[in-house]
PDB file of N, CA and C in Angstrom:
ATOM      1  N   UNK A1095      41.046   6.542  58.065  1.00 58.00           N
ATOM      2  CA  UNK A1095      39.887   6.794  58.872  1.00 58.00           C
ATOM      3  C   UNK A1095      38.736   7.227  57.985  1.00 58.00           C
ATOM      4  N   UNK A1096      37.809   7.239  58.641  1.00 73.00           N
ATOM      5  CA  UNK A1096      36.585   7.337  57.755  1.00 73.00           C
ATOM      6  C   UNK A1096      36.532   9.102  57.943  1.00 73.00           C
ATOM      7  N   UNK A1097      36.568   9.624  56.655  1.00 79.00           N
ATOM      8  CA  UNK A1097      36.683  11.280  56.792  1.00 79.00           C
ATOM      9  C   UNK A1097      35.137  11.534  56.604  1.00 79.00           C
ATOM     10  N   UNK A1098      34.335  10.740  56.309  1.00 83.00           N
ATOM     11  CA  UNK A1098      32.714  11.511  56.219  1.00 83.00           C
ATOM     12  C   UNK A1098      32.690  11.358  58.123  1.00 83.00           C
ATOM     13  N   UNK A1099      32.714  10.458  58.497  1.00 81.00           N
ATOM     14  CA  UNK A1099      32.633  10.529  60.066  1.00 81.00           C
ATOM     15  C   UNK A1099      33.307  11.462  60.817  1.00 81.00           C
ATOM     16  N   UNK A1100      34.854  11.920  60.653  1.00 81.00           N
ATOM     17  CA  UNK A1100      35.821  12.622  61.377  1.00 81.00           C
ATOM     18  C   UNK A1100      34.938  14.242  61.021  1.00 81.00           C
ATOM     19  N   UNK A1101      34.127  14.421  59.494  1.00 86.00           N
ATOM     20  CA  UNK A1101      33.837  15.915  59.228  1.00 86.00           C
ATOM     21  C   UNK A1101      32.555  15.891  60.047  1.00 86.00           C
ATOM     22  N   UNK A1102      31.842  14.843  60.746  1.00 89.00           N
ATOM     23  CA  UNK A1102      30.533  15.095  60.927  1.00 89.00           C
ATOM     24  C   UNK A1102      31.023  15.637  63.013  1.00 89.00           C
ATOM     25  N   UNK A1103      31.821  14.915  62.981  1.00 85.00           N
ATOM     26  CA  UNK A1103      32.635  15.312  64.327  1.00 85.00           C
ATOM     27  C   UNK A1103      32.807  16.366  64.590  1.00 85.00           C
ATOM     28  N   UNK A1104      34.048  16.707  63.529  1.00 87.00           N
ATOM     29  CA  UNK A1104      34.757  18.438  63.577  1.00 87.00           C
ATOM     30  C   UNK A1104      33.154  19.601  63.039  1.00 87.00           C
ATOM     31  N   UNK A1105      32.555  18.920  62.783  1.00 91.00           N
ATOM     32  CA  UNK A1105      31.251  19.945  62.433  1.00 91.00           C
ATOM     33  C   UNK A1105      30.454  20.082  63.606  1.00 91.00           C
ATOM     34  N   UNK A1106      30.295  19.066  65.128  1.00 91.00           N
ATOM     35  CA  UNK A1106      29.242  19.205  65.571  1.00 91.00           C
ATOM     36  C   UNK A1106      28.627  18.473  65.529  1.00 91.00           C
ATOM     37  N   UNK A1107      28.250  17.500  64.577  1.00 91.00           N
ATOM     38  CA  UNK A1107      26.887  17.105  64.076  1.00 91.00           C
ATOM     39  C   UNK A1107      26.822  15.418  64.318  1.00 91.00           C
ATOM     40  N   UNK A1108      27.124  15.715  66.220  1.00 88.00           N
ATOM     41  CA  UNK A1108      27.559  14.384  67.067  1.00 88.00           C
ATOM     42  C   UNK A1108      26.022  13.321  66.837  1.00 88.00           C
ATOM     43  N   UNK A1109      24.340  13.836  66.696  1.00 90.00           N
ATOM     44  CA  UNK A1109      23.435  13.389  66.279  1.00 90.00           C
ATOM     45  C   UNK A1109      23.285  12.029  65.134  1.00 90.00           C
ATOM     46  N   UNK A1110      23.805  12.980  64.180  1.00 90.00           N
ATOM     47  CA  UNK A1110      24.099  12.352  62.451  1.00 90.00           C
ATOM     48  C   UNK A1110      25.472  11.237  62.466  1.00 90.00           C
ATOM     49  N   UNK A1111      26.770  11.476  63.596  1.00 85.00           N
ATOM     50  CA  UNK A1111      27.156  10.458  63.978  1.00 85.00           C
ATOM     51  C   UNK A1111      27.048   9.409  64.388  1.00 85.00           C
ATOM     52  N   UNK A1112      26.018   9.722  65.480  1.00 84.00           N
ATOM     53  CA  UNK A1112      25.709   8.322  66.506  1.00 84.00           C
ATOM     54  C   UNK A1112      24.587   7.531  65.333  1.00 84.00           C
ATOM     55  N   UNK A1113      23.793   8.452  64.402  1.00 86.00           N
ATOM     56  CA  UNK A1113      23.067   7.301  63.476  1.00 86.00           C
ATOM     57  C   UNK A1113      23.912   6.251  62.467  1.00 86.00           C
ATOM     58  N   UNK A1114      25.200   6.929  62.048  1.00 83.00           N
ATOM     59  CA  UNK A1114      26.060   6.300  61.084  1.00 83.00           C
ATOM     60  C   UNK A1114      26.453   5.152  61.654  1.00 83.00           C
ATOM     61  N   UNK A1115      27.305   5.558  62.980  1.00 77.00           N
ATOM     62  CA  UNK A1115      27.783   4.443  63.799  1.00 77.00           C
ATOM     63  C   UNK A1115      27.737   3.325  63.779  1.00 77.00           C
ATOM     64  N   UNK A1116      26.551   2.735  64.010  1.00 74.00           N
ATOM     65  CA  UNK A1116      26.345   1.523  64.253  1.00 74.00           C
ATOM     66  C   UNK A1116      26.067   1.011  63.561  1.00 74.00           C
ATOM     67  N   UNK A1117      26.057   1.284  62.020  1.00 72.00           N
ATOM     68  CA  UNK A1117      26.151   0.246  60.825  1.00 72.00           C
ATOM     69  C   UNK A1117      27.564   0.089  60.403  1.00 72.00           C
ATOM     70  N   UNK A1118      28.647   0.394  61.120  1.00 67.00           N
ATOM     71  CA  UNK A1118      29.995   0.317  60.811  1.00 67.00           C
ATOM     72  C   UNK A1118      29.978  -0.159  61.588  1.00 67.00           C
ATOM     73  N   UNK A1119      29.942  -0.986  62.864  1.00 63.00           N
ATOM     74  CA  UNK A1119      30.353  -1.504  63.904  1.00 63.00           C
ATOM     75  C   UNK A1119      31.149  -2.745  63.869  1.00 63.00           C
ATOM     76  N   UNK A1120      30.874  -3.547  62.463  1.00 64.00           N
ATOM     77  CA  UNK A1120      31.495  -4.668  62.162  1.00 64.00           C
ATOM     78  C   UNK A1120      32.906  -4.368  61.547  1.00 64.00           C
ATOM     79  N   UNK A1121      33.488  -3.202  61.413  1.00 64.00           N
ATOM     80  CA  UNK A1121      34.472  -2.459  60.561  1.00 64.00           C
ATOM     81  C   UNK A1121      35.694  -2.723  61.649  1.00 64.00           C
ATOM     82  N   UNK A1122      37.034  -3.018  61.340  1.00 63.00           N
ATOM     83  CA  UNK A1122      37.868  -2.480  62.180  1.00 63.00           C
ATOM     84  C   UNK A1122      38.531  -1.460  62.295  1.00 63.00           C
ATOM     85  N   UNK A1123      38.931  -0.887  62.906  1.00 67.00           N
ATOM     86  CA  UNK A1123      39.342   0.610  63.536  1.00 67.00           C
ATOM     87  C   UNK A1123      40.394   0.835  62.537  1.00 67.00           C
ATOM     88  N   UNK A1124      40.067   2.391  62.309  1.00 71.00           N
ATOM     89  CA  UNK A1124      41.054   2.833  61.243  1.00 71.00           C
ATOM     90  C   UNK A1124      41.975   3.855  61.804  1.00 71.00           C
ATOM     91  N   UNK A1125      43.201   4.183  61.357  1.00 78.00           N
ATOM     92  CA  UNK A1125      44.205   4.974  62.269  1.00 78.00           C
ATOM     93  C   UNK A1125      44.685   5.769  60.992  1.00 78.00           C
ATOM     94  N   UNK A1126      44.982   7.447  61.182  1.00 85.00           N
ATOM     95  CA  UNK A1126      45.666   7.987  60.301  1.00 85.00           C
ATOM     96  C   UNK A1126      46.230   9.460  61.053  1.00 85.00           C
ATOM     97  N   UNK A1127      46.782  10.048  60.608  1.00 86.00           N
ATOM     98  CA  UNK A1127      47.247  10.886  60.715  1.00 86.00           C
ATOM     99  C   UNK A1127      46.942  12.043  60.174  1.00 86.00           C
ATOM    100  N   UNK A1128      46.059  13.456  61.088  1.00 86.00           N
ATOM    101  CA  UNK A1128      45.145  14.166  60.612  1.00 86.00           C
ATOM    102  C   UNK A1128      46.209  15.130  59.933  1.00 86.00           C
ATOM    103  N   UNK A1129      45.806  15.773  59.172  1.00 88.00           N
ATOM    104  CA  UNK A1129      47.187  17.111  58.717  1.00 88.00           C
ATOM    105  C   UNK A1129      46.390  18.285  59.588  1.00 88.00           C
ATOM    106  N   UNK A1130      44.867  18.475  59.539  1.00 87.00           N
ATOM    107  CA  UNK A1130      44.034  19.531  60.140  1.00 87.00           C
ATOM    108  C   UNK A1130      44.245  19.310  61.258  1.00 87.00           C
ATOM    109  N   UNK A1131      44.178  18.213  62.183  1.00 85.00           N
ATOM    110  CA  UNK A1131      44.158  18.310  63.719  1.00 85.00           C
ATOM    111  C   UNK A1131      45.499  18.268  64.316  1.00 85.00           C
ATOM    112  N   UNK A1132      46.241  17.060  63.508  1.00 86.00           N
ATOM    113  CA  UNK A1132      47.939  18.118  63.639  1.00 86.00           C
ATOM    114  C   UNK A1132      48.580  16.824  64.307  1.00 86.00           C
ATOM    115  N   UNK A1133      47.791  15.706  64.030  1.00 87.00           N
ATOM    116  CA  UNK A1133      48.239  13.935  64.969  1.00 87.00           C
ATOM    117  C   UNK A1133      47.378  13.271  64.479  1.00 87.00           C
ATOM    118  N   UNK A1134      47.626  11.900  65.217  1.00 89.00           N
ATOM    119  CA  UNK A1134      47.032  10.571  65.138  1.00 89.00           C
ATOM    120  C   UNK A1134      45.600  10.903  65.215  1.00 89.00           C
ATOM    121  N   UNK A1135      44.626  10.168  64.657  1.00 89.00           N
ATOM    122  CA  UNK A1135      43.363   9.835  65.137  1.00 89.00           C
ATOM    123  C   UNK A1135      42.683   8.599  64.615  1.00 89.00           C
ATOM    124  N   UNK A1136      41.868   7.599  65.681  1.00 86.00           N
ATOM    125  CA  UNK A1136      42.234   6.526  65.795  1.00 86.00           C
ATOM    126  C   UNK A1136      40.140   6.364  65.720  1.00 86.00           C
ATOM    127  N   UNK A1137      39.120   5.767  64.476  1.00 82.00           N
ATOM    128  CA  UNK A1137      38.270   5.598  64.473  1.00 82.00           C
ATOM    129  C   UNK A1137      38.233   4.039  65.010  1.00 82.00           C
ATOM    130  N   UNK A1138      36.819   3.785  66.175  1.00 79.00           N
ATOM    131  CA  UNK A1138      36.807   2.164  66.532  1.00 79.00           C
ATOM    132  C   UNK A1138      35.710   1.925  66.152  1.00 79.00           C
ATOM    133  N   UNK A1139      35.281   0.776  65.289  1.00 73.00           N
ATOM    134  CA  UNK A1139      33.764  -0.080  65.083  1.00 73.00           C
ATOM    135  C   UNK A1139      32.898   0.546  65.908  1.00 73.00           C
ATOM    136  N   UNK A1140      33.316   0.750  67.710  1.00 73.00           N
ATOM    137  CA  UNK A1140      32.022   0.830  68.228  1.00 73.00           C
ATOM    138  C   UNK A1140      31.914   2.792  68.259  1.00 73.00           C
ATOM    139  N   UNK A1141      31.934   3.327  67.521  1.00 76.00           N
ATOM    140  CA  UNK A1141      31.898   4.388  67.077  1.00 76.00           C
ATOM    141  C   UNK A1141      33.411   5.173  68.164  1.00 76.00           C
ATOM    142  N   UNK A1142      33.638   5.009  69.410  1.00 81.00           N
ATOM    143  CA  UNK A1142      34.704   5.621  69.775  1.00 81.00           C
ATOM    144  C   UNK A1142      35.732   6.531  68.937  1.00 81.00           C
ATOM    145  N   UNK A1143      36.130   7.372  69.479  1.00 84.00           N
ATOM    146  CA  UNK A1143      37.771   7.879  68.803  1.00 84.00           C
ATOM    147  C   UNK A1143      38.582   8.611  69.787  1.00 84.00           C
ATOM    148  N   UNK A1144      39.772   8.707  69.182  1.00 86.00           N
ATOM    149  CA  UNK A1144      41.165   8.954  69.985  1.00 86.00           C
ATOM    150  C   UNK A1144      41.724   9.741  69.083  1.00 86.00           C
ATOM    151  N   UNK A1145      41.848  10.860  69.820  1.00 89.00           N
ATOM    152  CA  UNK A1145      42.714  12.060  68.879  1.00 89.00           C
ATOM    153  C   UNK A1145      44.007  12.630  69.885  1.00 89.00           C
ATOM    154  N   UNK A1146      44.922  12.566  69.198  1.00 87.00           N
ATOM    155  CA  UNK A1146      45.937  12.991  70.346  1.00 87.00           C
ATOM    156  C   UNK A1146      46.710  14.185  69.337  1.00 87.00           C
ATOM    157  N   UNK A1147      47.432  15.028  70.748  1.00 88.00           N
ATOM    158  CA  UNK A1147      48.234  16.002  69.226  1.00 88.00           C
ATOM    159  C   UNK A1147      48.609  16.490  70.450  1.00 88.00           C
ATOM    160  N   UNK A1148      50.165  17.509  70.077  1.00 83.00           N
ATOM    161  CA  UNK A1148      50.225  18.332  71.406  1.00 83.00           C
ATOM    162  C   UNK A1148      49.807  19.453  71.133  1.00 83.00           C
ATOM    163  N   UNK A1149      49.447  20.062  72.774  1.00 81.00           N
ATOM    164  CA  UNK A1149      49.293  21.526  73.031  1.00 81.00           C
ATOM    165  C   UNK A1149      49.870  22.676  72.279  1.00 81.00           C
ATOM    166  N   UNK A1150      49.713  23.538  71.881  1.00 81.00           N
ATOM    167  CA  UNK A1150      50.658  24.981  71.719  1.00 81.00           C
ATOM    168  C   UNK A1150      51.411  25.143  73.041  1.00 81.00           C
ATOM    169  N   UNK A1151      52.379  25.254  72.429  1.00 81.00           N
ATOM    170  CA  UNK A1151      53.855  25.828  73.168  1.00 81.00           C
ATOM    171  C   UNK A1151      54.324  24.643  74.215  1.00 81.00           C
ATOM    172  N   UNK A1152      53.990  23.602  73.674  1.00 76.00           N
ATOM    173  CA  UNK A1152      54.534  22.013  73.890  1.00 76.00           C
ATOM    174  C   UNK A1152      55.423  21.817  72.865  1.00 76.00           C
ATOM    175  N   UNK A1153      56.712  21.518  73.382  1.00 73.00           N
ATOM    176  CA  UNK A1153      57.682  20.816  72.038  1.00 73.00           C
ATOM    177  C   UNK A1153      57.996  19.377  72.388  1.00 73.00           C
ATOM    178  N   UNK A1154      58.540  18.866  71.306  1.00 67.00           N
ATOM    179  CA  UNK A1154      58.421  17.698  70.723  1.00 67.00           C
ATOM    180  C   UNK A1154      59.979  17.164  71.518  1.00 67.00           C
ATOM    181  N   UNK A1155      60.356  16.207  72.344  1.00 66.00           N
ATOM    182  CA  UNK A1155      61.440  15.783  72.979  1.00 66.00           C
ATOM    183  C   UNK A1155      62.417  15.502  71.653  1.00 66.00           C
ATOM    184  N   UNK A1156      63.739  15.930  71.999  1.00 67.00           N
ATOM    185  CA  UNK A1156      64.590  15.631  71.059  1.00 67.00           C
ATOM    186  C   UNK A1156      65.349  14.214  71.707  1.00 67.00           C
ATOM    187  N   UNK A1157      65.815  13.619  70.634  1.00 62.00           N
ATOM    188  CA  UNK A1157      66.320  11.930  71.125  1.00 62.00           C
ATOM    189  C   UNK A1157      67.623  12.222  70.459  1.00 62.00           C
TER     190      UNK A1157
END
């Protein structure tokens, strides 16, 4: 994932995002696995994202 985008996120600085955005739009979506947010997060061309992780005091199903 693009980490200058994910820090401008986790900072706030949703403004300075939406300008970056749309010169990446031709990019395809990048997927990684945050260690800070604690899960997946999923950047899309059209600036979108998807962060998933569980709750505190959510556990993880055993198989």
């Amino acid at each position: 994932m693009d980490a200058r985008l994910f820090g401008l996120l986790s900072e706030g600085q949703v403004g300075e995002y939406r300008a970056i955005v749309p010169a990446k739009r031709h990019t395809r979506a990048q997927v990684a696995w945050d260690k800070k947010w604690g899960g997946p997060v999923s950047v899309h061309s059209d600036g979108s994202v998807l962060a998933i992780r569980l709750l505190p005091g959510q556990r993880r199903p055993r198989h």
